[in-house]
Each structure stands twice: as structure tokens, then as C-alpha cells.
Coordinates of C-alpha atoms in Angstrom, one line a residue:
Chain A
X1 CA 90.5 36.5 67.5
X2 CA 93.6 37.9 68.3
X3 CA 92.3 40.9 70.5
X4 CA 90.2 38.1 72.0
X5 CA 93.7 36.0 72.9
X6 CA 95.2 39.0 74.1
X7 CA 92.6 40.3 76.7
X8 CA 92.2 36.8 77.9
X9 CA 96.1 36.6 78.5
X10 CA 96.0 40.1 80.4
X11 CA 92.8 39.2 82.0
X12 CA 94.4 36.1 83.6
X13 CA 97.7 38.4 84.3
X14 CA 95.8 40.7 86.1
X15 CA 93.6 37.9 88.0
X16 CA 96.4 36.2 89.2
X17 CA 98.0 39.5 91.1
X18 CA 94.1 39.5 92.7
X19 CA 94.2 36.0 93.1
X20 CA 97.6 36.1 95.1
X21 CA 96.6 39.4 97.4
X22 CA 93.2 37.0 97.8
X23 CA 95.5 34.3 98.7
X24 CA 97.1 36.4 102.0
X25 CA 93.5 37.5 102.5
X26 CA 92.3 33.8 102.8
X27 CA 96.0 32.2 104.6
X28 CA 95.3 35.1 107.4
X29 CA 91.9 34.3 108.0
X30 CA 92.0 30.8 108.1
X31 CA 94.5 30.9 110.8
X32 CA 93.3 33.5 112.9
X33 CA 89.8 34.5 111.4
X34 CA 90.9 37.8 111.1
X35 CA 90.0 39.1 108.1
X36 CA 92.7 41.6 107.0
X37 CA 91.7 44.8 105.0
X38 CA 95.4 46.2 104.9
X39 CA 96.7 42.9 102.8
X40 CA 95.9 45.6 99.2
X41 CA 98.7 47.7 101.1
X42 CA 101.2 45.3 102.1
X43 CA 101.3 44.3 98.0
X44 CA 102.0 47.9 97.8
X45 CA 104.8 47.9 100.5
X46 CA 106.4 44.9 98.7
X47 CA 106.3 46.8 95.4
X48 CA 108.1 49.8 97.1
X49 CA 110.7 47.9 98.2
X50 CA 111.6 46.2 95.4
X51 CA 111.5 49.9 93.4
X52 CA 113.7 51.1 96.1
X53 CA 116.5 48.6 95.8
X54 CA 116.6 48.8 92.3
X55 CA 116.2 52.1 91.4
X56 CA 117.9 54.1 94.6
X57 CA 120.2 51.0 95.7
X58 CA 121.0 50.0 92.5
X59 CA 120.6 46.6 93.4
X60 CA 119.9 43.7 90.4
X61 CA 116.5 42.8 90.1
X62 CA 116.8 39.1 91.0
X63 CA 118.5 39.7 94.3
X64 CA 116.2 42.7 95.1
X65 CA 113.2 40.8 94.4
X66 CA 114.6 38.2 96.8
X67 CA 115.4 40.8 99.8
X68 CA 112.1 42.8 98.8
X69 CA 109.9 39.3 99.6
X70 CA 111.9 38.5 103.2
X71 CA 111.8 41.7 104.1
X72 CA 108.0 42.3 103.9
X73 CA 108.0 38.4 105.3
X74 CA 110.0 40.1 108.5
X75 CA 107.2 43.2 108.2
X76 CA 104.3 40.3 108.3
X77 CA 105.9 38.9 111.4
X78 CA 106.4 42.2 113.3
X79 CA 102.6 43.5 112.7
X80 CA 101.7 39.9 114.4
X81 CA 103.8 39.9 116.6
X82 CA 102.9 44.0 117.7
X83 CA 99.6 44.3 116.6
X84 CA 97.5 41.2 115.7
X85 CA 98.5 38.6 118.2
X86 CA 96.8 41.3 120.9
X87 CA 93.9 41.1 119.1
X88 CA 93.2 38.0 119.3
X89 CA 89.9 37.1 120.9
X90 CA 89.1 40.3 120.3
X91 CA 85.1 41.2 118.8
X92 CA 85.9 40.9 114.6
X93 CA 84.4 44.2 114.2
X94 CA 87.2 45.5 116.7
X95 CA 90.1 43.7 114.1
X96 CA 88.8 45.1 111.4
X97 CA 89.1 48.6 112.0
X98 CA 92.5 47.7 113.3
X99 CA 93.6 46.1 109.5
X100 CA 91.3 49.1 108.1
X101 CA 93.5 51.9 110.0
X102 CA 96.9 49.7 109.7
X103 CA 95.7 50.2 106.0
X104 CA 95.8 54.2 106.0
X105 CA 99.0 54.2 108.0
X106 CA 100.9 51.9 105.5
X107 CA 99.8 54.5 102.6
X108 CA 100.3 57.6 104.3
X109 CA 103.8 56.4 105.4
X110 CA 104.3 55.2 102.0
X111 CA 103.5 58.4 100.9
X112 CA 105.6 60.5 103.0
X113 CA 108.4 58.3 101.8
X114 CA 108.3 57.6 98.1
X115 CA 105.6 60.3 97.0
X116 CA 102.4 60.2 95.3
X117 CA 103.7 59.8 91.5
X118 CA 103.9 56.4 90.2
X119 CA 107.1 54.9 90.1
X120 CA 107.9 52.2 87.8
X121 CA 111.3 49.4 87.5
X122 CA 113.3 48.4 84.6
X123 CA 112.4 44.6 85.0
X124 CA 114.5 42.3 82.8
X125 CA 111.5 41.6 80.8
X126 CA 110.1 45.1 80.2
X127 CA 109.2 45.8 76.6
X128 CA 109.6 42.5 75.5
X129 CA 106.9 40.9 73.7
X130 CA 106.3 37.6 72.6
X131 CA 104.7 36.0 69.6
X132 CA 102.8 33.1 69.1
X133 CA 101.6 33.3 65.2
X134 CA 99.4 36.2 65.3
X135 CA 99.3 36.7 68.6
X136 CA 101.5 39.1 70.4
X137 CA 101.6 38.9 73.9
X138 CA 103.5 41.4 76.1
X139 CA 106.2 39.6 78.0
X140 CA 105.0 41.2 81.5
X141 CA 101.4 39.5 81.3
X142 CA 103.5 36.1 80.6
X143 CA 105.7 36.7 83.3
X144 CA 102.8 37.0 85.6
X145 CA 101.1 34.1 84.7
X146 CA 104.1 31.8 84.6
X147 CA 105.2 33.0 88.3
X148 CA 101.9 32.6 89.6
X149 CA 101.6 29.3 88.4
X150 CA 104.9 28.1 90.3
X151 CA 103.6 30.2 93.4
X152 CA 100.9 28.3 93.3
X153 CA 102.7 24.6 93.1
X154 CA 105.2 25.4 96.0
X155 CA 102.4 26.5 98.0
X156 CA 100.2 23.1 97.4
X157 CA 103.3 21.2 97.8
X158 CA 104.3 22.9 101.1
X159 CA 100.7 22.5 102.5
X160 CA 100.4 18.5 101.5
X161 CA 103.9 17.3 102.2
X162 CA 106.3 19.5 104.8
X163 CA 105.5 18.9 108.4
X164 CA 105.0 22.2 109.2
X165 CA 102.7 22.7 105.8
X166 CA 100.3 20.3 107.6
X167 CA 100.3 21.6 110.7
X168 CA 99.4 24.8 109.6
X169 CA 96.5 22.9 108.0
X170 CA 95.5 21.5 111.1
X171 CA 95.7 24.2 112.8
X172 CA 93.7 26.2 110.9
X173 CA 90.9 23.3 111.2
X174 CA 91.1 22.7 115.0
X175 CA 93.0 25.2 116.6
X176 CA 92.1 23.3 120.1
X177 CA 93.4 20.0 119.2
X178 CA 96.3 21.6 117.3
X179 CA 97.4 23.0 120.7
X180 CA 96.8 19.6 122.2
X181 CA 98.4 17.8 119.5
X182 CA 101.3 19.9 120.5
X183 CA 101.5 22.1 117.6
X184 CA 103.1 25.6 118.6
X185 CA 99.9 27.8 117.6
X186 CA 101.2 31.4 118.2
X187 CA 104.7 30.5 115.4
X188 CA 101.8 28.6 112.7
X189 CA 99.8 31.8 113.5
X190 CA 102.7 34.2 113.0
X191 CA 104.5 32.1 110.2
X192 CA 100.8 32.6 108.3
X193 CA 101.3 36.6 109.0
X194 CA 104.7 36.1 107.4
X195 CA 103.7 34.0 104.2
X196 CA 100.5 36.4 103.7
X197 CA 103.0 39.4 103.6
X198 CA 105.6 37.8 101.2
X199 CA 103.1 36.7 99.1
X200 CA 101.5 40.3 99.0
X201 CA 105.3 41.2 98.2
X202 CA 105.1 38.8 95.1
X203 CA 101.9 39.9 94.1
X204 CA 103.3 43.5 94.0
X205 CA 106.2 42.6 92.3
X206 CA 104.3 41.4 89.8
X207 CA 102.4 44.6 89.4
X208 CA 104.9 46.9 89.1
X209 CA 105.5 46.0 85.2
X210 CA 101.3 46.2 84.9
X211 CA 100.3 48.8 86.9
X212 CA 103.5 50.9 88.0
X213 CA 103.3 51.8 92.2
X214 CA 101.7 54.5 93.9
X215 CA 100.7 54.4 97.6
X216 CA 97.2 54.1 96.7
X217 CA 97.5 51.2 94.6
X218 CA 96.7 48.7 96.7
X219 CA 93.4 50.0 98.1
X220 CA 91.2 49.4 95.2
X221 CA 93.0 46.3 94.5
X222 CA 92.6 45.2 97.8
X223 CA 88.9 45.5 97.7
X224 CA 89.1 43.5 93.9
X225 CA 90.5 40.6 95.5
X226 CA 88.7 40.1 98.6
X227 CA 86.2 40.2 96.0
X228 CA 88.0 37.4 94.6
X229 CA 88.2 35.6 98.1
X230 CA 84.4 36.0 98.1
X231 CA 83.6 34.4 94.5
X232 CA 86.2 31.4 95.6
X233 CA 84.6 31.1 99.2
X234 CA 86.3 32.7 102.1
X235 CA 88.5 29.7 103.3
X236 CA 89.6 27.9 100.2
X237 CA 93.5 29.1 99.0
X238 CA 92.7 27.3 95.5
X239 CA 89.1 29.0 95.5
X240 CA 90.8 32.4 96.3
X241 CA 92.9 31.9 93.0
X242 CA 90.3 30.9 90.6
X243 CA 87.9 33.7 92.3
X244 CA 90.8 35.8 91.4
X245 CA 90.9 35.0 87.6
X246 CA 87.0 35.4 87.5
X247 CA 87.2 39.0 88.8
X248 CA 90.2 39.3 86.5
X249 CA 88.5 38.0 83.3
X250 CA 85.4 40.1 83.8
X251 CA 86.6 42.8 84.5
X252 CA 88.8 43.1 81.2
X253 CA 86.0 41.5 78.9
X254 CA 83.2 44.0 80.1
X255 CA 86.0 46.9 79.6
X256 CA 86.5 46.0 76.2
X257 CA 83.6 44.3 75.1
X258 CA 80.8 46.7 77.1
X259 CA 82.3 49.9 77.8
X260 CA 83.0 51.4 74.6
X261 CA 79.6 50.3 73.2
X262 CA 77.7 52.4 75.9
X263 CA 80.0 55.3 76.2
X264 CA 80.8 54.8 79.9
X265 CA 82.5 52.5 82.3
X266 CA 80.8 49.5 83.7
X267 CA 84.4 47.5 83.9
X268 CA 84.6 49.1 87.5
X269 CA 81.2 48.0 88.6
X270 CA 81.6 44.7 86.9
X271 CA 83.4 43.3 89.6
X272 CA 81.0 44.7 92.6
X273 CA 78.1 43.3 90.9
X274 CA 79.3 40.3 90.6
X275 CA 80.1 40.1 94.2
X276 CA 76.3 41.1 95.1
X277 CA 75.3 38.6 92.6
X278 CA 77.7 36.0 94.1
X279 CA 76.5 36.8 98.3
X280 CA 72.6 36.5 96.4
X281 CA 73.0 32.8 94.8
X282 CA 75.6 31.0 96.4
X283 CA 76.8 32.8 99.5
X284 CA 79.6 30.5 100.3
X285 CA 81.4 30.8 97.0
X286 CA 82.7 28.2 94.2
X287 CA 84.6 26.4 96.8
X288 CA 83.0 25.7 99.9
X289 CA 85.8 24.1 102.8
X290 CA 82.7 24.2 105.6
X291 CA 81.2 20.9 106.9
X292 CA 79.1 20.0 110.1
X293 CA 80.5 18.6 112.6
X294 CA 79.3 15.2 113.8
X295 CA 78.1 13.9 117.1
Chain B
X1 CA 109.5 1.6 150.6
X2 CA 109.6 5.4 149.9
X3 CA 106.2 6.7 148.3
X4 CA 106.9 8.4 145.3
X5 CA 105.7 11.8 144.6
X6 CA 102.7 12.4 142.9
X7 CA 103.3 12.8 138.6
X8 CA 100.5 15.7 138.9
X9 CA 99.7 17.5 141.4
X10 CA 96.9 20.0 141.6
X11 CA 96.9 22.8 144.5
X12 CA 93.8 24.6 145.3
X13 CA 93.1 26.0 141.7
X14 CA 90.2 28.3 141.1
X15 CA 89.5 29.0 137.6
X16 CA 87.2 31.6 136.4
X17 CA 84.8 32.0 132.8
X18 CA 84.6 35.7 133.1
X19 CA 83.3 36.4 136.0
X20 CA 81.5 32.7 137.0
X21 CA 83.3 30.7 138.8
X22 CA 84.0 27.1 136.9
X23 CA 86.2 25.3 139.8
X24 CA 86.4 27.1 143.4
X25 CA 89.5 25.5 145.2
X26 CA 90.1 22.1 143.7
X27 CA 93.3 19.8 145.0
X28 CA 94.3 16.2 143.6
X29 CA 96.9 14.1 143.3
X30 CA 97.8 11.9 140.5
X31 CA 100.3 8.6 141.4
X32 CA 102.3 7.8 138.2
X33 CA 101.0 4.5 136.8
X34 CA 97.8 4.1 138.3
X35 CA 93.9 5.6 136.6
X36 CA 92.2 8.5 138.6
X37 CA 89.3 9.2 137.5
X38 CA 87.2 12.6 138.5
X39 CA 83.5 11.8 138.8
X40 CA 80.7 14.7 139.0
X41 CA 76.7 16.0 137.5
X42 CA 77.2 18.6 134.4
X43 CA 78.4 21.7 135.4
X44 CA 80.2 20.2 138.0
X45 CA 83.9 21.8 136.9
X46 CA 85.1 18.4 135.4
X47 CA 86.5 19.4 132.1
X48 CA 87.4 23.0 133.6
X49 CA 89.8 20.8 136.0
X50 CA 91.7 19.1 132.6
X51 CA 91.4 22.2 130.8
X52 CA 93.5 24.2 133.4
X53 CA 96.0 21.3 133.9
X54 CA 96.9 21.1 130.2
X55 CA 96.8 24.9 130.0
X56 CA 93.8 25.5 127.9
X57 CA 92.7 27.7 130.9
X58 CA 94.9 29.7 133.4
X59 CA 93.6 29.7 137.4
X60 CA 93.3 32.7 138.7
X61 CA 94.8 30.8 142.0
X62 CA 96.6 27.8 143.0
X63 CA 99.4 25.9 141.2
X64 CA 99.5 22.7 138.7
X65 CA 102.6 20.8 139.4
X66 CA 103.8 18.1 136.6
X67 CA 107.0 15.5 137.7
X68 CA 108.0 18.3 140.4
X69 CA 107.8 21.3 138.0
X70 CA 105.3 24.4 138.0
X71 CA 103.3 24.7 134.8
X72 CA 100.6 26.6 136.2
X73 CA 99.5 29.2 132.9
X74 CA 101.7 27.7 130.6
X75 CA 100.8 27.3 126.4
X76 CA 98.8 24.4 126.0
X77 CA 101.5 23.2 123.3
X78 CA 104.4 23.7 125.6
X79 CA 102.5 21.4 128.6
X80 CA 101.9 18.6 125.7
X81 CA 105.5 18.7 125.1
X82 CA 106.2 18.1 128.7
X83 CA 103.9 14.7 128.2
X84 CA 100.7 15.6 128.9
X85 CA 98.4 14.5 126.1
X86 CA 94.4 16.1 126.7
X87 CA 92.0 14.3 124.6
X88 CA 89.3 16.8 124.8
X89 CA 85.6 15.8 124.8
X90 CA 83.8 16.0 121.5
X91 CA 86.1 14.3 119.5
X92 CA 88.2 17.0 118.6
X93 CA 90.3 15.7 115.1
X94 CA 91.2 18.0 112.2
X95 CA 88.5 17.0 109.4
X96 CA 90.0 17.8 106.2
X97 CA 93.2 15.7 107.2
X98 CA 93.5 12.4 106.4
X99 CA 93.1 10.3 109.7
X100 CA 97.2 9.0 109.1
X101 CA 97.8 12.9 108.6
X102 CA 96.0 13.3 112.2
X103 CA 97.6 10.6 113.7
X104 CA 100.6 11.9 112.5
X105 CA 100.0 15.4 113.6
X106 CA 99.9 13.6 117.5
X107 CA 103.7 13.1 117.1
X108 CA 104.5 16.3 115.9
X109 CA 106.0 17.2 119.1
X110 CA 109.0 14.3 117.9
X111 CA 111.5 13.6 115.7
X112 CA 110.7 11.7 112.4
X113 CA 112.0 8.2 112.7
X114 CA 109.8 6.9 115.4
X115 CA 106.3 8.3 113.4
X116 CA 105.7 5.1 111.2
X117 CA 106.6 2.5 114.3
X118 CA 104.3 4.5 116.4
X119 CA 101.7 4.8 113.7
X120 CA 102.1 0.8 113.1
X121 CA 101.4 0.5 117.1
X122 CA 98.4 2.6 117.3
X123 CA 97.0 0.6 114.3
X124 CA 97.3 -2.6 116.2
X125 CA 95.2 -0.9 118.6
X126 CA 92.6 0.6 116.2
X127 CA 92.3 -1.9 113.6
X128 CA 89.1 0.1 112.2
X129 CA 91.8 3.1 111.7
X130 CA 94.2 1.5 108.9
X131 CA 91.3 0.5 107.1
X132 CA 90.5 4.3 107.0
X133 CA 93.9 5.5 106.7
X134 CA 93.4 7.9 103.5
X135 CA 89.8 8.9 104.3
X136 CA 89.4 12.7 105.9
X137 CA 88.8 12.4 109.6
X138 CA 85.6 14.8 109.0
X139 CA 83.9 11.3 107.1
X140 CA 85.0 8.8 109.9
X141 CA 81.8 7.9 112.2
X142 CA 81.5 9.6 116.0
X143 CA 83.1 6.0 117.5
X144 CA 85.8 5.8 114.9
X145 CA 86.5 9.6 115.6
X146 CA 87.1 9.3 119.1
X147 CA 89.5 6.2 118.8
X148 CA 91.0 8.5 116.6
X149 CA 91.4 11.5 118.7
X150 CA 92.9 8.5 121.1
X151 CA 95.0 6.9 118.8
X152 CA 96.4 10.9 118.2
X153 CA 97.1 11.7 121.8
X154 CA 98.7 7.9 121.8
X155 CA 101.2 9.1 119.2
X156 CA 102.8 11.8 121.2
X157 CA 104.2 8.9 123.7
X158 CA 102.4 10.6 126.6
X159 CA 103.3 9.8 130.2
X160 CA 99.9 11.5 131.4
X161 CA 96.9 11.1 129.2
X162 CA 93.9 13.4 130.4
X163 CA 90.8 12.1 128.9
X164 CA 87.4 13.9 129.0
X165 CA 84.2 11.7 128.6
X166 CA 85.3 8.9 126.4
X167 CA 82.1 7.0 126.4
X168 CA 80.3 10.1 125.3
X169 CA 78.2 9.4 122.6
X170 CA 79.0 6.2 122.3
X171 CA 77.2 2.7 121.8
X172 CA 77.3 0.1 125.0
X173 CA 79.3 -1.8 123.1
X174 CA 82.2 0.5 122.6
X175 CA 82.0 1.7 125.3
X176 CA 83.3 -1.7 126.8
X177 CA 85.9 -1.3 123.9
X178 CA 86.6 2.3 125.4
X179 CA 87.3 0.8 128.6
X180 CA 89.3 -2.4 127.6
X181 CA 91.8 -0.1 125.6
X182 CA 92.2 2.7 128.3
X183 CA 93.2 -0.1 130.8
X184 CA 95.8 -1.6 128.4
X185 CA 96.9 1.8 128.0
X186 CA 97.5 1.7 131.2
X187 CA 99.1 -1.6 131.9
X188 CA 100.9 -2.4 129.0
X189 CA 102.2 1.1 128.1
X190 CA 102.5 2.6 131.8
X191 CA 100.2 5.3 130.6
X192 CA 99.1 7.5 134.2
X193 CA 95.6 8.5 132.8
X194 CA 93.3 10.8 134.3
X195 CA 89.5 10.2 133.6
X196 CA 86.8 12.4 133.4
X197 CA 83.6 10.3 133.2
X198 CA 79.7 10.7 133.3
X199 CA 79.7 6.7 132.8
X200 CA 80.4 6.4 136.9
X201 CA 80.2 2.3 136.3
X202 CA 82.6 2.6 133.9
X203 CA 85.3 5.1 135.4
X204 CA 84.8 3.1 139.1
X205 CA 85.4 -0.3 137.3
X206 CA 89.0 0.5 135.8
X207 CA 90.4 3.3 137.8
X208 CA 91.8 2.6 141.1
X209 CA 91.2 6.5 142.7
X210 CA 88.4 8.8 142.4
X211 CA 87.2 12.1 142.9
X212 CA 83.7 13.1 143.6
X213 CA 82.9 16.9 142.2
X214 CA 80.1 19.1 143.0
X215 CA 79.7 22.6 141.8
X216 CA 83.4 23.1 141.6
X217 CA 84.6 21.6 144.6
X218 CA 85.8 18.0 145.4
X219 CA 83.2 16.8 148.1
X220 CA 84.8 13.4 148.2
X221 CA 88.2 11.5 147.5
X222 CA 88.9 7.3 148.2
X223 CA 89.8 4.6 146.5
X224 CA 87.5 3.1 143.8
X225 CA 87.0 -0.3 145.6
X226 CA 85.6 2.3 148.7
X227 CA 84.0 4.9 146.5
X228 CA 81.5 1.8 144.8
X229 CA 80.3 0.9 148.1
X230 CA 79.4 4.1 149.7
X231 CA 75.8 4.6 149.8
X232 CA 75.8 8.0 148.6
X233 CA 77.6 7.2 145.7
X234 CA 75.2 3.9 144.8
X235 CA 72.4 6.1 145.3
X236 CA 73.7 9.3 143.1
X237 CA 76.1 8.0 140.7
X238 CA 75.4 4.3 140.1
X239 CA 71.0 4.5 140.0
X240 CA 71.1 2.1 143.0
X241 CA 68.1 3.0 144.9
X242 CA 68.0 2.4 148.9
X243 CA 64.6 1.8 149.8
X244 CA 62.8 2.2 153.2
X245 CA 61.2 0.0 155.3
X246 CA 57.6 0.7 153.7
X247 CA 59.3 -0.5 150.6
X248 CA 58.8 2.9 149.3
X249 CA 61.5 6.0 148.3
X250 CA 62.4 8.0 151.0
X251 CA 62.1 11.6 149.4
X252 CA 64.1 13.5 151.2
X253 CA 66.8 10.7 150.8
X254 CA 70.1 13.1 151.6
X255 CA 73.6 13.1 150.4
X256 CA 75.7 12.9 153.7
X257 CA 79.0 15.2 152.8
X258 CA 76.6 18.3 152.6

């Protein structure tokens, strides 16, 4: 019971980093229908920054998580502005292998600058653990959890209730009558760039204490949680959470409940059959945000 | 008296999809205060004329003037904020938003304190609309959608309201409603509209200047009152058939600007 407590705990630690890449995944396409395959390496960006000011800068971790998250919010606003907002209107096909090769530029630089060995932080939580009775729970899987969770409350509250929340809503829903409504487009469309990126900062942030950072980290993560934006349905931010968990939770309970009974590992599959099985039965996901339009 | 000078004026603009021409050269003028309204068949280069005043489209020539400035090509969002307000055919809302939320969303362009007078207002007008207030615009019906997409242009306090096909869609009755309320938009708030109608009855009864367009040119231009009586226009427009002296259709009954 306690192993089962545990997994579930890590499970949802690691679904939430999946969910929050999936997140940036789902804010970018909904406001530009771009969907962008480099989002796995902006989390890694974020991550190298924050390891940078810490370890090389010496900075606090509080402060450096802080600069670490507006600086890859500036880096969100400068691809836009450079790259993306040119490619708008654009063939999808043509985007894509834009994000795909922005995607090997970010690693390669990433590993020209901070190397190919994993680097880890000293977080202030790092080899604490926590007990509830029986249960011990390491402090970073809380940590995860408990940040996500408030992530995920300023977000809602920013989309329901600020001005500009809504407009971004409503852009993303009519972009036409957004611009005829008066609603600067091109700054809701960059300002979506620049809340994808610092939330990929968060989610790598968050990883660092999991995981530890390497340029590559953020490819096969990447690919795990637009998974995740698949099982939630491509278009809805809570959908793209809870599709985050569910890749999360299945992939730790077949790696621990299947893998060591057949001798091999289906925990990596896991989560790519259950995106085949997902496109088979219900192509549009858990939460669907699509509706006809009347005449 | 001194004539004023034209709110909008339109020089020669020629605006391209791709390759195919949409409007080839078309001028108008727009008086503040009064209702022009820009007649023509499908295809004719009516909604390509709003679109590339209120910058949805650029011209590849000519000029769109607004109160004596140049806004030819600029952002659709910056020309609203000028006071241009496009209500776009098809009923264009956001449909996940509440209909306040998109009524709101009209007066995003201002600051905060006027919203809720303005929202009060446009409720008078739409009394449907506050009954629906929390309900997603994607659930309202077609009707109720385009009073919304109204009420929305309403909020932004427009001096210019470009309206394409109003009536579209929409049941005899409302669109006798449709009519009523663009007149007092007119009158009582000193709204300059610009109308793009296939409902010719309609748009000749309220407006007091038309334009007549064919395949992207304006073949002809007169006052309403004149425009209704013209044969041609009866004959085309309005379903009035002239009939010969046999009593019988003339077939090769002609339009005379060709």
C-alpha cells in the first residue's frame, strides 16, 4: 500500500511537468494553430538557466527561478516576434519543420554551451522527505504537485477574470471578430508565445530535482506531453493537464507493476500505445472545446 | 453652408484574392450621419469593399481615407480603434464566451468605467440579450447571434459602423427588427453606417445613398429616393417586372449602364 502511495505521488509529479509542457503546447496552438514541436526544448532552456544562475552566478534559488521564468518569457517573445509571426499563414506542414528544426538548434546550442552531462541544482528542498504515517514521500515530488496546482489556479483565474485573460480567449475563438472587436491580435498572439515559454521554464524548473538537465531532455518529454495534449484534446488547457497526469500515471504503474514481471520495458511504449489507442476511440480527446457553427 | 467632408472616403481601390481580382477600381463617399448602403448580386465585391476599409484586406491600389487621415493597409484592430466598428457577415461572436463577456470584449478598445453604462444601453436595445447574459454566445439562436455581433460593435462607441448582410438568414420579421434598430442607430446615436445588403427593399427603405456593384465595379451611384425608381433597378434588384405591350416578358430585357 505504501509503494502503491508512493508511485501514485511520483506518477502525478511527473504528469504534472507533462501536463505543463502540454499546457504551452495547447496556449500556442490555440492562438495561432501552430503546433509547436520545440516547446520539450524550451522546458529544457528554462532548466539551464535556472542551473546557470545558481550554480555559475551564484545566485539564490528563489530569485533565480524568478529571472530564469522572464527570461525564457523574453526568449518566447523574440522567437515570435523573429520566427513565428512570419509564418503565419503559412501551410502547417511548413511550421512544423520550422518548431522541429528550432527544436535541434535549441539542443545543439544548449549543448555547445553547458555540455552533454547532466547537471543538477541544490534546490532548497532537495533530500528532504516527508512522512505521512507510513508513507514517505520525497519532498521534490510534493513540491511539484503543490506548484502545479497554483500554476494551474493563476492561470484559470487570469483566463476568467483579467481583461486581457479574456481577450486572449476570444481571440483564440474568433480571431476575425477579435481584430474587429479591436483586440490587438499580433501582442495576444505574442503574449501566448511568452506565457508558453515561461511556463516551459516552470515545467523545467520543476524537473531539475526529478530528472537533473541535459540538452536532450526535453525531446522525449516533449513527445510525452503532446501525447498528453492528445489524451486531453488538442485545444482544452485543463484537458492538456489531466492528459498529462494520465500519461504520467501509466507510465509509472506499467514500469513498476508490468515491467519487472516480463523482464523488459513496456513503461516506454505505454504511453505511445495509449496515444494509438486514444486517435482509435475517441480522436478528439477527454475534453473536446469544438462545436459547429450555426447558421 | 459649407459641405462637410466626407467621414470615409474610398479612392479607386483594387483589391486582389491571389491572383483574382475581388474589386477593380471602386470610389465612394460616405457623409458623416447619414446610411449608405452598397447594393450588388454575389460575387459582386461587396464584403471585399468593407473588408479593405476596416483593414481585413490591403488594396493593392487606391487609398481609404477616415475623418481626413490615410488608413489604407492598416491592422484591422488599429482602424477599430479609430471608430470604425465591421460587423462582419455570418455572425461572427466568440462562442465559448458568455454573450456579456462578448459584449464586453466590443469595448475593449476603452477604459473600464463606461463598460457597465454601455452594456446597460445596448440591453435596452436587445432586450432578448440580458435574458441571455450568462449563456455562451455558441448556444444563442442565428437571430439572437447577430443582434449580438451588433450589440458588440455597438459597445466600442463607433462613429462608422460597417455592416455586412444583416438580414442574412434571418426571419421577415427580424428583419423589420434589423432595420428599425439600424435606423435608430442612426438617428438617435449619430451612428454613419455603411450597409451592405442583398435585401435591396430593405437597404433602399432606410438608407438615404446607394451604390450599385457589379463584378467589382460601381456601375451606379444616386440617392435612394432616385435609385427605387429607376427601372433598372425595379427590374434587377426589387423583382418588379416591366412588361411589353403583348403583356408578355421581353427576353432580352437589358440593363441600360452596360
Amino acid at each position: 500500500m505504501e509503494t502503491f502511495f508512493q508511485l501514485l505521488i511520483s506518477g502525478i509529479a511527473q504528469g504534472c511537468v507533462y501536463g505543463l509542457v502540454a499546457l504551452g503546447f495547447v496556449l500556442i496552438y490555440k492562438a495561432t494553430e501552430m503546433v509547436n514541436f520545440a516547446q520539450g526544448d524550451m522546458m529544457m532552456l528554462g532548466a539551464f538557466f535556472t542551473i546557470t544562475l545558481i550554480n555559475d552566478l551564484n545566485w539564490e534559488y528563489f530569485p533565480a527561478i524568478i529571472a530564469a521564468i522572464l527570461a525564457m518569457g523574453v526568449v518566447g517573445l523574440f522567437l515570435e516576434r523573429v520566427l513565428f509571426r512570419r509564418m503565419i499563414g503559412e501551410s502547417p506542414f511548413a511550421v512544423l519543420m520550422v518548431t522541429i528544426g528550432l527544436g535541434y538548434v535549441l539542443r545543439s546550442v544548449a549543448g555547445m554551451i553547458w555540455g552533454h552531462n547532466p547537471l543538477s541544482i541544490e534546490t532548497p528542498y532537495t533530500d528532504i522527505r516527508l512522512h505521512f504515517g507510513t508513507v514517505v514521500l520525497p519532498a521534490a515530488d510534493v513540491v511539484v504537485v503543490a506548484a502545479t496546482v497554483v500554476l494551474c489556479a493563476l492561470t484559470y483565474l487570469f483566463f476568467r477574470y483579467t481583461r486581457f485573460g479574456v481577450a486572449m480567449q476570444a481571440t483564440s475563438q474568433n480571431q476575425l471578430a477579435a481584430y474587429y472587436a479591436g483586440i490587438p491580435v499580433k501582442r495576444v498572439v505574442a503574449a501566448s508565445w511568452a506565457l508558453a515559454a515561461a511556463i516551459a521554464a516552470i515545467a523545467g524548473i520543476l524537473l531539475i530535482p526529478l530528472k537533473s538537465a541535459y540538452p536532450e531532455v526535453g525531446l522525449v518529454l516533449g513527445i510525452k506531453a503532446f501525447a498528453a495534449a492528445i489524451v486531453g484534446g488538442f485545444g482544452s488547457l485543463p484537458g492538456a493537464m489531466i492528459g498529462g497526469l494520465v500519461i504520467g500515471l501509466v507510465e509509472i504503474f506499467t514500469k513498476y507493476g508490468i515491467d519487472g514481471r516480463v523482464g523488459f520495458s513496456v513503461s516506454d511504449t505505454s504511453v505511445y500505445v495509449l496515444i494509438l489507442v486514444m486517435l482509435i476511440v475517441r480522436p478528439s480527446g477527454i475534453f473536446t472545446s469544438t462545436q459547429r457553427k450555426k447558421v | 453652408m459649407k459641405v462637410a467632408e466626407p467621414l470615409l472616403e474610398v479612392k479607386n481601390i483594387e483589391t486582389y484574392y491571389g491572383l483574382i481580382a475581388g474589386i477593380r477600381g471602386v470610389s465612394l463617399e460616405v457623409r458623416g450621419g447619414s446610411i449608405v448602403t452598397i447594393l450588388g448580386a454575389n460575387g459582386a465585391g461587396k464584403t471585399t469593399v468593407l473588408k479593405t476599409i476596416s483593414g481585413a484586406m490591403t488594396p493593392e491600389k487606391g487609398s481609404v481615407c477616415y475623418a481626413g487621415k490615410d488608413i489604407t493597409g492598416r491592422d484591422p484592430d488599429r482602424i477599430t480603434r479609430l471608430g470604425i466598428a465591421h460587423v462582419p457577415e455570418g455572425r461572427e461572436v466568440f462562442p465559448f464566451l458568455s454573450t456579456e463577456e462578448n459584449l464586453k470584449m466590443g469595448a475593449f478598445t476603452r477604459k473600464n468605467s463606461t463598460v457597465n453604462l454601455e452594456l446597460d444601453r445596448i440591453f435596452e436595445y436587445f432586450p432578448l440579450l440580458r435574458e441571455q447574459r450568462k449563456l455562451p454566445a455558441g448556444f444563442l439562436s442565428g437571430g439572437q447571434q447577430q443582434m449580438l455581433a451588433i450589440g458588440r460593435a455597438l459597445m466600442l462607441r463607433p462613429q462608422l459602423m460597417l455592416l455586412d448582410e444583416p438580414s442574412l438568414g434571418l426571419s421577415p420579421k427580424l428583419v423589420h427588427a434589423t432595420a428599425e434598430i439600424i435606423k435608430s442607430i442612426n438617428q438617435d446615436q449619430g451612428v454613419t453606417v455603411l450597409l451592405v445588403e442583398q435585401n435591396a427593399q430593405m437597404a433602399l427603405e432606410i438608407a438615404h445613398f446607394g451604390y450599385i456593384l457589379e463584378n467589382g465595379r460601381v456601375v451606379l451611384e444616386d440617392s435612394t429616393s432616385r435609385l427605387s425608381k429607376a427601372t433598372d433597378v425595379q427590374e434587377f434588384y426589387l423583382g418588379k417586372k416591366a412588361s411589353s405591350v403583348r403583356g408578355k416578358r421581353r427576353w432580352k430585357q437589358r440593363k441600360t449602364w452596360r
